[in-house]
Amino acid sequence: MKTSAEGAGANEEVGLHFAVLRMRFHGRGGQGVKTAARIAGTAAFLKGYTAQDSPIYGAERRGAPVVAFCRLGRGPILERGLIAHPDLLMVADASLLTDPAARVLDGMMADTVVFINSASPPEVLKHEYALSNRVTTLDLTGRTLAQLGKGSAFSAPLGAVASRLAGLGPEHVKEAVVRELLGLGLADSIVSQNLVLAKECFDSVEPLPVRSVSPGRPAAHTLWSPSYDPPARGTARIAARANAFLRKTGDWRVFRPDLDLDKCNGCTLCFVYCPEGAIKLTDKDRPIIDYDHCKGCGLCIEECPTHALTSVREGEKVKR
């Protein structure tokens, strides 16, 4: 947790009025959600607020749904753990909104501000996902792809947008980005590129007033006393048939491999290197991609000697 004794007048410049402001970040493994929450927390700490951030990794796999939390306060933050009712909801991947396991929209309040990483206008997404909240959007993936040459990790712009919506200043965001990215061991040149990207996104996002009306002190709860269960009840057992194939992990994908059979020479290297077994072979040794379970790791693209496999952003159509 980050703490500061300067919080008394910290919100005068930005005009925020809250005891504790609660941010919840939803994204996929590898997108930088944890670091984005840290950037927002560090920027607030540098401003003089008390800040707290923590992640939940879930499956700890690239592309798997992950969530991170960040709380900002003018004094001691007496809460811990997950944020059930966010004041600011940051969605790094719009496809998570339709994933019931991700539970992105759980606990939203009437005043919750929602940011969605998307090129679509806010009104389109509000209609598509039946959102009654205040929604703002920006295509972080596209901007990151244009600036860095890859669009998989965008912690700096996501953290900058969250800081912007929370009312923090650009100078604190800049220092926070430098601190957190250098702390990850990134080269100075990469940090510089991320600073340019963070400033661009900070300046581009439509600001919305974020205010927390929930109390800063959590409500008291009755303690639960666990009872003893016999050893047989807690023993690991398999009581049903294998069902992993029912979980369509293709939903984790941001970029997908696209196969041009005219360029394929049938070497089967993609089949051999696929870590998920998501590439099958026909009776003529031609690959078929199981998009329900392909997570978009890109190994097949790297190993294809004829460049028959290329990376395509989800939602885009391929022109041949």
mmCIF file with all atom_site columns, C-alpha atoms in Angstrom, residues 94-301:
data_model
loop_
_atom_site.group_PDB
_atom_site.id
_atom_site.type_symbol
_atom_site.label_atom_id
_atom_site.label_alt_id
_atom_site.label_comp_id
_atom_site.label_asym_id
_atom_site.label_entity_id
_atom_site.label_seq_id
_atom_site.pdbx_PDB_ins_code
_atom_site.Cartn_x
_atom_site.Cartn_y
_atom_site.Cartn_z
_atom_site.occupancy
_atom_site.B_iso_or_equiv
_atom_site.pdbx_formal_charge
_atom_site.auth_seq_id
_atom_site.auth_comp_id
_atom_site.auth_asym_id
_atom_site.auth_atom_id
_atom_site.pdbx_PDB_model_num
ATOM 1   C CA . ALA A 1 94  ? -14.709 -5.263  -24.585 1.00 0.00 ? 94  ALA A CA 1
ATOM 2   C CA . SER A 1 95  ? -15.118 -9.005  -25.235 1.00 0.00 ? 95  SER A CA 1
ATOM 3   C CA . LEU A 1 96  ? -15.085 -9.541  -21.459 1.00 0.00 ? 96  LEU A CA 1
ATOM 4   C CA . LEU A 1 97  ? -18.465 -7.821  -21.210 1.00 0.00 ? 97  LEU A CA 1
ATOM 5   C CA . THR A 1 98  ? -20.141 -10.912 -22.673 1.00 0.00 ? 98  THR A CA 1
ATOM 6   C CA . ASP A 1 99  ? -18.082 -13.426 -20.659 1.00 0.00 ? 99  ASP A CA 1
ATOM 7   C CA . PRO A 1 100 ? -20.225 -14.489 -17.675 1.00 0.00 ? 100 PRO A CA 1
ATOM 8   C CA . ALA A 1 101 ? -17.179 -15.896 -15.881 1.00 0.00 ? 101 ALA A CA 1
ATOM 9   C CA . ALA A 1 102 ? -15.436 -12.497 -15.902 1.00 0.00 ? 102 ALA A CA 1
ATOM 10  C CA . ARG A 1 103 ? -18.379 -10.799 -14.107 1.00 0.00 ? 103 ARG A CA 1
ATOM 11  C CA . VAL A 1 104 ? -17.287 -7.394  -15.343 1.00 0.00 ? 104 VAL A CA 1
ATOM 12  C CA . LEU A 1 105 ? -20.581 -5.637  -14.705 1.00 0.00 ? 105 LEU A CA 1
ATOM 13  C CA . ASP A 1 106 ? -21.161 -7.046  -11.218 1.00 0.00 ? 106 ASP A CA 1
ATOM 14  C CA . GLY A 1 107 ? -21.815 -4.470  -8.516  1.00 0.00 ? 107 GLY A CA 1
ATOM 15  C CA . MET A 1 108 ? -22.090 -1.406  -10.741 1.00 0.00 ? 108 MET A CA 1
ATOM 16  C CA . MET A 1 109 ? -23.884 1.539   -9.166  1.00 0.00 ? 109 MET A CA 1
ATOM 17  C CA . ALA A 1 110 ? -25.958 4.216   -10.861 1.00 0.00 ? 110 ALA A CA 1
ATOM 18  C CA . ASP A 1 111 ? -23.049 6.684   -10.699 1.00 0.00 ? 111 ASP A CA 1
ATOM 19  C CA . THR A 1 112 ? -20.327 4.236   -11.779 1.00 0.00 ? 112 THR A CA 1
ATOM 20  C CA . VAL A 1 113 ? -18.257 5.630   -14.652 1.00 0.00 ? 113 VAL A CA 1
ATOM 21  C CA . VAL A 1 114 ? -17.343 2.949   -17.212 1.00 0.00 ? 114 VAL A CA 1
ATOM 22  C CA . PHE A 1 115 ? -14.361 3.153   -19.555 1.00 0.00 ? 115 PHE A CA 1
ATOM 23  C CA . ILE A 1 116 ? -14.173 0.592   -22.392 1.00 0.00 ? 116 ILE A CA 1
ATOM 24  C CA . ASN A 1 117 ? -11.167 0.049   -24.646 1.00 0.00 ? 117 ASN A CA 1
ATOM 25  C CA . SER A 1 118 ? -12.984 0.184   -27.962 1.00 0.00 ? 118 SER A CA 1
ATOM 26  C CA . ALA A 1 119 ? -13.088 2.111   -31.225 1.00 0.00 ? 119 ALA A CA 1
ATOM 27  C CA . SER A 1 120 ? -16.901 2.203   -31.021 1.00 0.00 ? 120 SER A CA 1
ATOM 28  C CA . PRO A 1 121 ? -18.656 5.353   -29.734 1.00 0.00 ? 121 PRO A CA 1
ATOM 29  C CA . PRO A 1 122 ? -20.007 5.207   -26.154 1.00 0.00 ? 122 PRO A CA 1
ATOM 30  C CA . GLU A 1 123 ? -23.648 5.295   -27.255 1.00 0.00 ? 123 GLU A CA 1
ATOM 31  C CA . VAL A 1 124 ? -23.157 2.207   -29.441 1.00 0.00 ? 124 VAL A CA 1
ATOM 32  C CA . LEU A 1 125 ? -21.694 0.209   -26.554 1.00 0.00 ? 125 LEU A CA 1
ATOM 33  C CA . LYS A 1 126 ? -24.322 1.438   -24.110 1.00 0.00 ? 126 LYS A CA 1
ATOM 34  C CA . HIS A 1 127 ? -27.003 0.090   -26.432 1.00 0.00 ? 127 HIS A CA 1
ATOM 35  C CA . GLU A 1 128 ? -25.127 -3.143  -27.235 1.00 0.00 ? 128 GLU A CA 1
ATOM 36  C CA . TYR A 1 129 ? -24.477 -4.052  -23.596 1.00 0.00 ? 129 TYR A CA 1
ATOM 37  C CA . ALA A 1 130 ? -27.572 -2.399  -22.082 1.00 0.00 ? 130 ALA A CA 1
ATOM 38  C CA . LEU A 1 131 ? -25.527 -0.004  -19.931 1.00 0.00 ? 131 LEU A CA 1
ATOM 39  C CA . SER A 1 132 ? -27.322 2.831   -18.168 1.00 0.00 ? 132 SER A CA 1
ATOM 40  C CA . ASN A 1 133 ? -24.100 4.214   -16.700 1.00 0.00 ? 133 ASN A CA 1
ATOM 41  C CA . ARG A 1 134 ? -21.882 7.025   -17.898 1.00 0.00 ? 134 ARG A CA 1
ATOM 42  C CA . VAL A 1 135 ? -19.641 5.417   -20.522 1.00 0.00 ? 135 VAL A CA 1
ATOM 43  C CA . THR A 1 136 ? -16.561 6.687   -22.334 1.00 0.00 ? 136 THR A CA 1
ATOM 44  C CA . THR A 1 137 ? -14.377 4.863   -24.870 1.00 0.00 ? 137 THR A CA 1
ATOM 45  C CA . LEU A 1 138 ? -10.980 5.057   -26.554 1.00 0.00 ? 138 LEU A CA 1
ATOM 46  C CA . ASP A 1 139 ? -9.213  2.586   -28.849 1.00 0.00 ? 139 ASP A CA 1
ATOM 47  C CA . LEU A 1 140 ? -6.158  1.864   -26.678 1.00 0.00 ? 140 LEU A CA 1
ATOM 48  C CA . THR A 1 141 ? -5.285  -1.268  -28.642 1.00 0.00 ? 141 THR A CA 1
ATOM 49  C CA . GLY A 1 142 ? -5.187  0.579   -31.960 1.00 0.00 ? 142 GLY A CA 1
ATOM 50  C CA . ARG A 1 143 ? -3.147  3.458   -30.549 1.00 0.00 ? 143 ARG A CA 1
ATOM 51  C CA . THR A 1 144 ? -0.704  1.089   -28.852 1.00 0.00 ? 144 THR A CA 1
ATOM 52  C CA . LEU A 1 145 ? -0.326  -0.886  -32.057 1.00 0.00 ? 145 LEU A CA 1
ATOM 53  C CA . ALA A 1 146 ? 0.428   2.301   -33.986 1.00 0.00 ? 146 ALA A CA 1
ATOM 54  C CA . GLN A 1 147 ? 2.933   3.608   -31.419 1.00 0.00 ? 147 GLN A CA 1
ATOM 55  C CA . LEU A 1 148 ? 4.694   0.427   -30.253 1.00 0.00 ? 148 LEU A CA 1
ATOM 56  C CA . GLY A 1 149 ? 4.159   -1.954  -33.161 1.00 0.00 ? 149 GLY A CA 1
ATOM 57  C CA . LYS A 1 150 ? 2.154   -4.375  -31.002 1.00 0.00 ? 150 LYS A CA 1
ATOM 58  C CA . GLY A 1 151 ? -1.144  -3.968  -29.259 1.00 0.00 ? 151 GLY A CA 1
ATOM 59  C CA . SER A 1 152 ? -1.079  -6.671  -26.599 1.00 0.00 ? 152 SER A CA 1
ATOM 60  C CA . ALA A 1 153 ? 0.172   -4.654  -23.584 1.00 0.00 ? 153 ALA A CA 1
ATOM 61  C CA . PHE A 1 154 ? -1.085  -1.139  -22.866 1.00 0.00 ? 154 PHE A CA 1
ATOM 62  C CA . SER A 1 155 ? -0.608  -0.593  -19.144 1.00 0.00 ? 155 SER A CA 1
ATOM 63  C CA . ALA A 1 156 ? 0.677   2.975   -19.572 1.00 0.00 ? 156 ALA A CA 1
ATOM 64  C CA . PRO A 1 157 ? -2.277  4.339   -21.597 1.00 0.00 ? 157 PRO A CA 1
ATOM 65  C CA . LEU A 1 158 ? -4.811  2.399   -19.496 1.00 0.00 ? 158 LEU A CA 1
ATOM 66  C CA . GLY A 1 159 ? -3.327  3.756   -16.272 1.00 0.00 ? 159 GLY A CA 1
ATOM 67  C CA . ALA A 1 160 ? -3.188  7.254   -17.788 1.00 0.00 ? 160 ALA A CA 1
ATOM 68  C CA . VAL A 1 161 ? -6.867  7.124   -18.779 1.00 0.00 ? 161 VAL A CA 1
ATOM 69  C CA . ALA A 1 162 ? -7.869  5.925   -15.301 1.00 0.00 ? 162 ALA A CA 1
ATOM 70  C CA . SER A 1 163 ? -5.857  8.764   -13.763 1.00 0.00 ? 163 SER A CA 1
ATOM 71  C CA . ARG A 1 164 ? -7.499  11.250  -16.130 1.00 0.00 ? 164 ARG A CA 1
ATOM 72  C CA . LEU A 1 165 ? -10.977 10.066  -15.178 1.00 0.00 ? 165 LEU A CA 1
ATOM 73  C CA . ALA A 1 166 ? -10.027 10.228  -11.481 1.00 0.00 ? 166 ALA A CA 1
ATOM 74  C CA . GLY A 1 167 ? -8.970  13.842  -11.944 1.00 0.00 ? 167 GLY A CA 1
ATOM 75  C CA . LEU A 1 168 ? -5.214  13.461  -11.504 1.00 0.00 ? 168 LEU A CA 1
ATOM 76  C CA . GLY A 1 169 ? -2.771  15.771  -13.269 1.00 0.00 ? 169 GLY A CA 1
ATOM 77  C CA . PRO A 1 170 ? -0.514  14.878  -16.225 1.00 0.00 ? 170 PRO A CA 1
ATOM 78  C CA . GLU A 1 171 ? 2.725   15.582  -14.357 1.00 0.00 ? 171 GLU A CA 1
ATOM 79  C CA . HIS A 1 172 ? 1.932   12.958  -11.727 1.00 0.00 ? 172 HIS A CA 1
ATOM 80  C CA . VAL A 1 173 ? 0.865   10.445  -14.377 1.00 0.00 ? 173 VAL A CA 1
ATOM 81  C CA . LYS A 1 174 ? 4.120   10.976  -16.267 1.00 0.00 ? 174 LYS A CA 1
ATOM 82  C CA . GLU A 1 175 ? 6.225   10.300  -13.184 1.00 0.00 ? 175 GLU A CA 1
ATOM 83  C CA . ALA A 1 176 ? 4.091   7.295   -12.249 1.00 0.00 ? 176 ALA A CA 1
ATOM 84  C CA . VAL A 1 177 ? 4.539   5.740   -15.712 1.00 0.00 ? 177 VAL A CA 1
ATOM 85  C CA . VAL A 1 178 ? 8.307   6.199   -15.508 1.00 0.00 ? 178 VAL A CA 1
ATOM 86  C CA . ARG A 1 179 ? 8.517   4.716   -12.004 1.00 0.00 ? 179 ARG A CA 1
ATOM 87  C CA . GLU A 1 180 ? 6.391   1.669   -12.714 1.00 0.00 ? 180 GLU A CA 1
ATOM 88  C CA . LEU A 1 181 ? 7.814   0.794   -16.147 1.00 0.00 ? 181 LEU A CA 1
ATOM 89  C CA . LEU A 1 182 ? 11.424  1.257   -15.087 1.00 0.00 ? 182 LEU A CA 1
ATOM 90  C CA . GLY A 1 183 ? 10.589  -0.924  -12.090 1.00 0.00 ? 183 GLY A CA 1
ATOM 91  C CA . LEU A 1 184 ? 9.650   -3.682  -14.544 1.00 0.00 ? 184 LEU A CA 1
ATOM 92  C CA . GLY A 1 185 ? 13.092  -3.469  -16.134 1.00 0.00 ? 185 GLY A CA 1
ATOM 93  C CA . LEU A 1 186 ? 11.990  -1.915  -19.431 1.00 0.00 ? 186 LEU A CA 1
ATOM 94  C CA . ALA A 1 187 ? 14.558  -0.068  -21.514 1.00 0.00 ? 187 ALA A CA 1
ATOM 95  C CA . ASP A 1 188 ? 14.566  3.738   -21.486 1.00 0.00 ? 188 ASP A CA 1
ATOM 96  C CA . SER A 1 189 ? 13.571  3.826   -25.161 1.00 0.00 ? 189 SER A CA 1
ATOM 97  C CA . ILE A 1 190 ? 10.481  1.682   -24.485 1.00 0.00 ? 190 ILE A CA 1
ATOM 98  C CA . VAL A 1 191 ? 9.555   3.829   -21.489 1.00 0.00 ? 191 VAL A CA 1
ATOM 99  C CA . SER A 1 192 ? 9.855   6.956   -23.652 1.00 0.00 ? 192 SER A CA 1
ATOM 100 C CA . GLN A 1 193 ? 7.504   5.479   -26.260 1.00 0.00 ? 193 GLN A CA 1
ATOM 101 C CA . ASN A 1 194 ? 5.011   4.597   -23.541 1.00 0.00 ? 194 ASN A CA 1
ATOM 102 C CA . LEU A 1 195 ? 5.183   8.130   -22.174 1.00 0.00 ? 195 LEU A CA 1
ATOM 103 C CA . VAL A 1 196 ? 4.215   9.525   -25.574 1.00 0.00 ? 196 VAL A CA 1
ATOM 104 C CA . LEU A 1 197 ? 1.365   7.018   -25.794 1.00 0.00 ? 197 LEU A CA 1
ATOM 105 C CA . ALA A 1 198 ? 0.179   7.700   -22.233 1.00 0.00 ? 198 ALA A CA 1
ATOM 106 C CA . LYS A 1 199 ? 0.076   11.467  -22.843 1.00 0.00 ? 199 LYS A CA 1
ATOM 107 C CA . GLU A 1 200 ? -1.797  10.992  -26.120 1.00 0.00 ? 200 GLU A CA 1
ATOM 108 C CA . CYS A 1 201 ? -4.460  8.841   -24.462 1.00 0.00 ? 201 CYS A CA 1
ATOM 109 C CA . PHE A 1 202 ? -4.610  11.067  -21.365 1.00 0.00 ? 202 PHE A CA 1
ATOM 110 C CA . ASP A 1 203 ? -5.370  14.071  -23.572 1.00 0.00 ? 203 ASP A CA 1
ATOM 111 C CA . SER A 1 204 ? -7.775  12.192  -25.867 1.00 0.00 ? 204 SER A CA 1
ATOM 112 C CA . VAL A 1 205 ? -10.180 10.569  -23.437 1.00 0.00 ? 205 VAL A CA 1
ATOM 113 C CA . GLU A 1 206 ? -13.434 12.369  -22.731 1.00 0.00 ? 206 GLU A CA 1
ATOM 114 C CA . PRO A 1 207 ? -13.325 13.342  -19.029 1.00 0.00 ? 207 PRO A CA 1
ATOM 115 C CA . LEU A 1 208 ? -16.280 12.393  -16.848 1.00 0.00 ? 208 LEU A CA 1
ATOM 116 C CA . PRO A 1 209 ? -16.699 13.480  -13.230 1.00 0.00 ? 209 PRO A CA 1
ATOM 117 C CA . VAL A 1 210 ? -16.088 10.512  -10.938 1.00 0.00 ? 210 VAL A CA 1
ATOM 118 C CA . ARG A 1 211 ? -17.462 10.842  -7.447  1.00 0.00 ? 211 ARG A CA 1
ATOM 119 C CA . SER A 1 212 ? -17.746 8.289   -4.697  1.00 0.00 ? 212 SER A CA 1
ATOM 120 C CA . VAL A 1 213 ? -20.847 8.474   -2.556  1.00 0.00 ? 213 VAL A CA 1
ATOM 121 C CA . SER A 1 214 ? -20.120 5.240   -0.684  1.00 0.00 ? 214 SER A CA 1
ATOM 122 C CA . PRO A 1 215 ? -18.716 5.590   2.851   1.00 0.00 ? 215 PRO A CA 1
ATOM 123 C CA . GLY A 1 216 ? -14.995 5.430   3.473   1.00 0.00 ? 216 GLY A CA 1
ATOM 124 C CA . ARG A 1 217 ? -15.388 3.031   6.413   1.00 0.00 ? 217 ARG A CA 1
ATOM 125 C CA . PRO A 1 218 ? -16.616 -0.514  5.614   1.00 0.00 ? 218 PRO A CA 1
ATOM 126 C CA . ALA A 1 219 ? -19.709 -1.826  7.340   1.00 0.00 ? 219 ALA A CA 1
ATOM 127 C CA . ALA A 1 220 ? -19.277 -4.301  10.193  1.00 0.00 ? 220 ALA A CA 1
ATOM 128 C CA . HIS A 1 221 ? -19.876 -7.979  9.463   1.00 0.00 ? 221 HIS A CA 1
ATOM 129 C CA . THR A 1 222 ? -20.668 -10.898 11.733  1.00 0.00 ? 222 THR A CA 1
ATOM 130 C CA . LEU A 1 223 ? -17.738 -13.293 12.076  1.00 0.00 ? 223 LEU A CA 1
ATOM 131 C CA . TRP A 1 224 ? -18.298 -16.836 10.840  1.00 0.00 ? 224 TRP A CA 1
ATOM 132 C CA . SER A 1 225 ? -16.989 -19.773 12.860  1.00 0.00 ? 225 SER A CA 1
ATOM 133 C CA . PRO A 1 226 ? -16.115 -22.791 10.654  1.00 0.00 ? 226 PRO A CA 1
ATOM 134 C CA . SER A 1 227 ? -17.257 -26.225 11.740  1.00 0.00 ? 227 SER A CA 1
ATOM 135 C CA . TYR A 1 228 ? -15.253 -29.456 11.467  1.00 0.00 ? 228 TYR A CA 1
ATOM 136 C CA . ASP A 1 229 ? -15.944 -31.729 8.484   1.00 0.00 ? 229 ASP A CA 1
ATOM 137 C CA . PRO A 1 230 ? -14.817 -35.359 8.248   1.00 0.00 ? 230 PRO A CA 1
ATOM 138 C CA . PRO A 1 231 ? -11.698 -36.027 6.102   1.00 0.00 ? 231 PRO A CA 1
ATOM 139 C CA . ALA A 1 232 ? -13.702 -37.819 3.388   1.00 0.00 ? 232 ALA A CA 1
ATOM 140 C CA . ARG A 1 233 ? -15.658 -34.654 2.624   1.00 0.00 ? 233 ARG A CA 1
ATOM 141 C CA . GLY A 1 234 ? -12.554 -32.597 1.935   1.00 0.00 ? 234 GLY A CA 1
ATOM 142 C CA . THR A 1 235 ? -10.747 -35.231 -0.132  1.00 0.00 ? 235 THR A CA 1
ATOM 143 C CA . ALA A 1 236 ? -10.150 -34.365 -3.776  1.00 0.00 ? 236 ALA A CA 1
ATOM 144 C CA . ARG A 1 237 ? -12.386 -36.448 -6.011  1.00 0.00 ? 237 ARG A CA 1
ATOM 145 C CA . ILE A 1 238 ? -13.399 -36.462 -9.650  1.00 0.00 ? 238 ILE A CA 1
ATOM 146 C CA . ALA A 1 239 ? -17.134 -36.985 -9.769  1.00 0.00 ? 239 ALA A CA 1
ATOM 147 C CA . ALA A 1 240 ? -17.868 -36.072 -13.379 1.00 0.00 ? 240 ALA A CA 1
ATOM 148 C CA . ARG A 1 241 ? -16.505 -36.593 -16.872 1.00 0.00 ? 241 ARG A CA 1
ATOM 149 C CA . ALA A 1 242 ? -13.798 -34.308 -18.247 1.00 0.00 ? 242 ALA A CA 1
ATOM 150 C CA . ASN A 1 243 ? -15.311 -30.993 -19.273 1.00 0.00 ? 243 ASN A CA 1
ATOM 151 C CA . ALA A 1 244 ? -12.346 -28.724 -20.070 1.00 0.00 ? 244 ALA A CA 1
ATOM 152 C CA . PHE A 1 245 ? -13.325 -28.732 -23.752 1.00 0.00 ? 245 PHE A CA 1
ATOM 153 C CA . LEU A 1 246 ? -16.568 -26.977 -22.803 1.00 0.00 ? 246 LEU A CA 1
ATOM 154 C CA . ARG A 1 247 ? -14.605 -23.900 -21.693 1.00 0.00 ? 247 ARG A CA 1
ATOM 155 C CA . LYS A 1 248 ? -14.035 -21.993 -24.920 1.00 0.00 ? 248 LYS A CA 1
ATOM 156 C CA . THR A 1 249 ? -10.675 -20.408 -24.157 1.00 0.00 ? 249 THR A CA 1
ATOM 157 C CA . GLY A 1 250 ? -10.725 -18.791 -27.586 1.00 0.00 ? 250 GLY A CA 1
ATOM 158 C CA . ASP A 1 251 ? -12.581 -16.001 -25.788 1.00 0.00 ? 251 ASP A CA 1
ATOM 159 C CA . TRP A 1 252 ? -9.219  -15.079 -24.236 1.00 0.00 ? 252 TRP A CA 1
ATOM 160 C CA . ARG A 1 253 ? -7.829  -14.117 -27.643 1.00 0.00 ? 253 ARG A CA 1
ATOM 161 C CA . VAL A 1 254 ? -7.175  -10.520 -28.773 1.00 0.00 ? 254 VAL A CA 1
ATOM 162 C CA . PHE A 1 255 ? -5.275  -11.373 -31.976 1.00 0.00 ? 255 PHE A CA 1
ATOM 163 C CA . ARG A 1 256 ? -5.993  -14.549 -33.933 1.00 0.00 ? 256 ARG A CA 1
ATOM 164 C CA . PRO A 1 257 ? -3.889  -16.561 -36.405 1.00 0.00 ? 257 PRO A CA 1
ATOM 165 C CA . ASP A 1 258 ? -5.247  -16.461 -39.952 1.00 0.00 ? 258 ASP A CA 1
ATOM 166 C CA . LEU A 1 259 ? -4.244  -19.265 -42.340 1.00 0.00 ? 259 LEU A CA 1
ATOM 167 C CA . ASP A 1 260 ? -3.740  -18.767 -46.080 1.00 0.00 ? 260 ASP A CA 1
ATOM 168 C CA . LEU A 1 261 ? -3.860  -22.311 -47.456 1.00 0.00 ? 261 LEU A CA 1
ATOM 169 C CA . ASP A 1 262 ? -2.430  -21.144 -50.795 1.00 0.00 ? 262 ASP A CA 1
ATOM 170 C CA . LYS A 1 263 ? 0.878   -20.444 -49.017 1.00 0.00 ? 263 LYS A CA 1
ATOM 171 C CA . CYS A 1 264 ? 0.829   -23.531 -46.766 1.00 0.00 ? 264 CYS A CA 1
ATOM 172 C CA . ASN A 1 265 ? 3.363   -26.236 -47.743 1.00 0.00 ? 265 ASN A CA 1
ATOM 173 C CA . GLY A 1 266 ? 2.059   -28.822 -45.277 1.00 0.00 ? 266 GLY A CA 1
ATOM 174 C CA . CYS A 1 267 ? 5.158   -28.832 -43.031 1.00 0.00 ? 267 CYS A CA 1
ATOM 175 C CA . THR A 1 268 ? 2.903   -29.305 -39.936 1.00 0.00 ? 268 THR A CA 1
ATOM 176 C CA . LEU A 1 269 ? 5.166   -27.153 -37.728 1.00 0.00 ? 269 LEU A CA 1
ATOM 177 C CA . CYS A 1 270 ? 2.147   -25.170 -36.535 1.00 0.00 ? 270 CYS A CA 1
ATOM 178 C CA . PHE A 1 271 ? 0.537   -28.436 -35.450 1.00 0.00 ? 271 PHE A CA 1
ATOM 179 C CA . VAL A 1 272 ? 3.700   -29.494 -33.600 1.00 0.00 ? 272 VAL A CA 1
ATOM 180 C CA . TYR A 1 273 ? 4.303   -26.183 -31.806 1.00 0.00 ? 273 TYR A CA 1
ATOM 181 C CA . CYS A 1 274 ? 0.736   -25.308 -30.785 1.00 0.00 ? 274 CYS A CA 1
ATOM 182 C CA . PRO A 1 275 ? 0.809   -25.551 -26.957 1.00 0.00 ? 275 PRO A CA 1
ATOM 183 C CA . GLU A 1 276 ? -2.962  -25.974 -26.680 1.00 0.00 ? 276 GLU A CA 1
ATOM 184 C CA . GLY A 1 277 ? -3.573  -28.617 -29.337 1.00 0.00 ? 277 GLY A CA 1
ATOM 185 C CA . ALA A 1 278 ? -5.836  -26.104 -31.081 1.00 0.00 ? 278 ALA A CA 1
ATOM 186 C CA . ILE A 1 279 ? -4.468  -26.946 -34.546 1.00 0.00 ? 279 ILE A CA 1
ATOM 187 C CA . LYS A 1 280 ? -5.636  -30.189 -36.131 1.00 0.00 ? 280 LYS A CA 1
ATOM 188 C CA . LEU A 1 281 ? -4.592  -31.842 -39.391 1.00 0.00 ? 281 LEU A CA 1
ATOM 189 C CA . THR A 1 282 ? -6.780  -33.068 -42.224 1.00 0.00 ? 282 THR A CA 1
ATOM 190 C CA . ASP A 1 283 ? -6.184  -36.420 -43.904 1.00 0.00 ? 283 ASP A CA 1
ATOM 191 C CA . LYS A 1 284 ? -3.989  -34.486 -46.364 1.00 0.00 ? 284 LYS A CA 1
ATOM 192 C CA . ASP A 1 285 ? -1.866  -32.972 -43.554 1.00 0.00 ? 285 ASP A CA 1
ATOM 193 C CA . ARG A 1 286 ? -3.344  -29.527 -43.943 1.00 0.00 ? 286 ARG A CA 1
ATOM 194 C CA . PRO A 1 287 ? -3.884  -27.560 -40.693 1.00 0.00 ? 287 PRO A CA 1
ATOM 195 C CA . ILE A 1 288 ? -7.273  -26.550 -39.329 1.00 0.00 ? 288 ILE A CA 1
ATOM 196 C CA . ILE A 1 289 ? -7.454  -24.019 -36.481 1.00 0.00 ? 289 ILE A CA 1
ATOM 197 C CA . ASP A 1 290 ? -9.892  -24.670 -33.639 1.00 0.00 ? 290 ASP A CA 1
ATOM 198 C CA . TYR A 1 291 ? -10.804 -21.060 -32.860 1.00 0.00 ? 291 TYR A CA 1
ATOM 199 C CA . ASP A 1 292 ? -12.969 -22.106 -29.913 1.00 0.00 ? 292 ASP A CA 1
ATOM 200 C CA . HIS A 1 293 ? -9.801  -23.062 -28.026 1.00 0.00 ? 293 HIS A CA 1
ATOM 201 C CA . CYS A 1 294 ? -6.995  -21.120 -29.743 1.00 0.00 ? 294 CYS A CA 1
ATOM 202 C CA . LYS A 1 295 ? -5.780  -18.470 -27.262 1.00 0.00 ? 295 LYS A CA 1
ATOM 203 C CA . GLY A 1 296 ? -3.881  -16.439 -29.863 1.00 0.00 ? 296 GLY A CA 1
ATOM 204 C CA . CYS A 1 297 ? -0.409  -16.981 -28.388 1.00 0.00 ? 297 CYS A CA 1
ATOM 205 C CA . GLY A 1 298 ? 1.182   -16.522 -31.851 1.00 0.00 ? 298 GLY A CA 1
ATOM 206 C CA . LEU A 1 299 ? 3.649   -19.418 -31.679 1.00 0.00 ? 299 LEU A CA 1
ATOM 207 C CA . CYS A 1 300 ? 2.312   -20.903 -34.904 1.00 0.00 ? 300 CYS A CA 1
ATOM 208 C CA . ILE A 1 301 ? 2.822   -17.559 -36.656 1.00 0.00 ? 301 ILE A CA 1
#
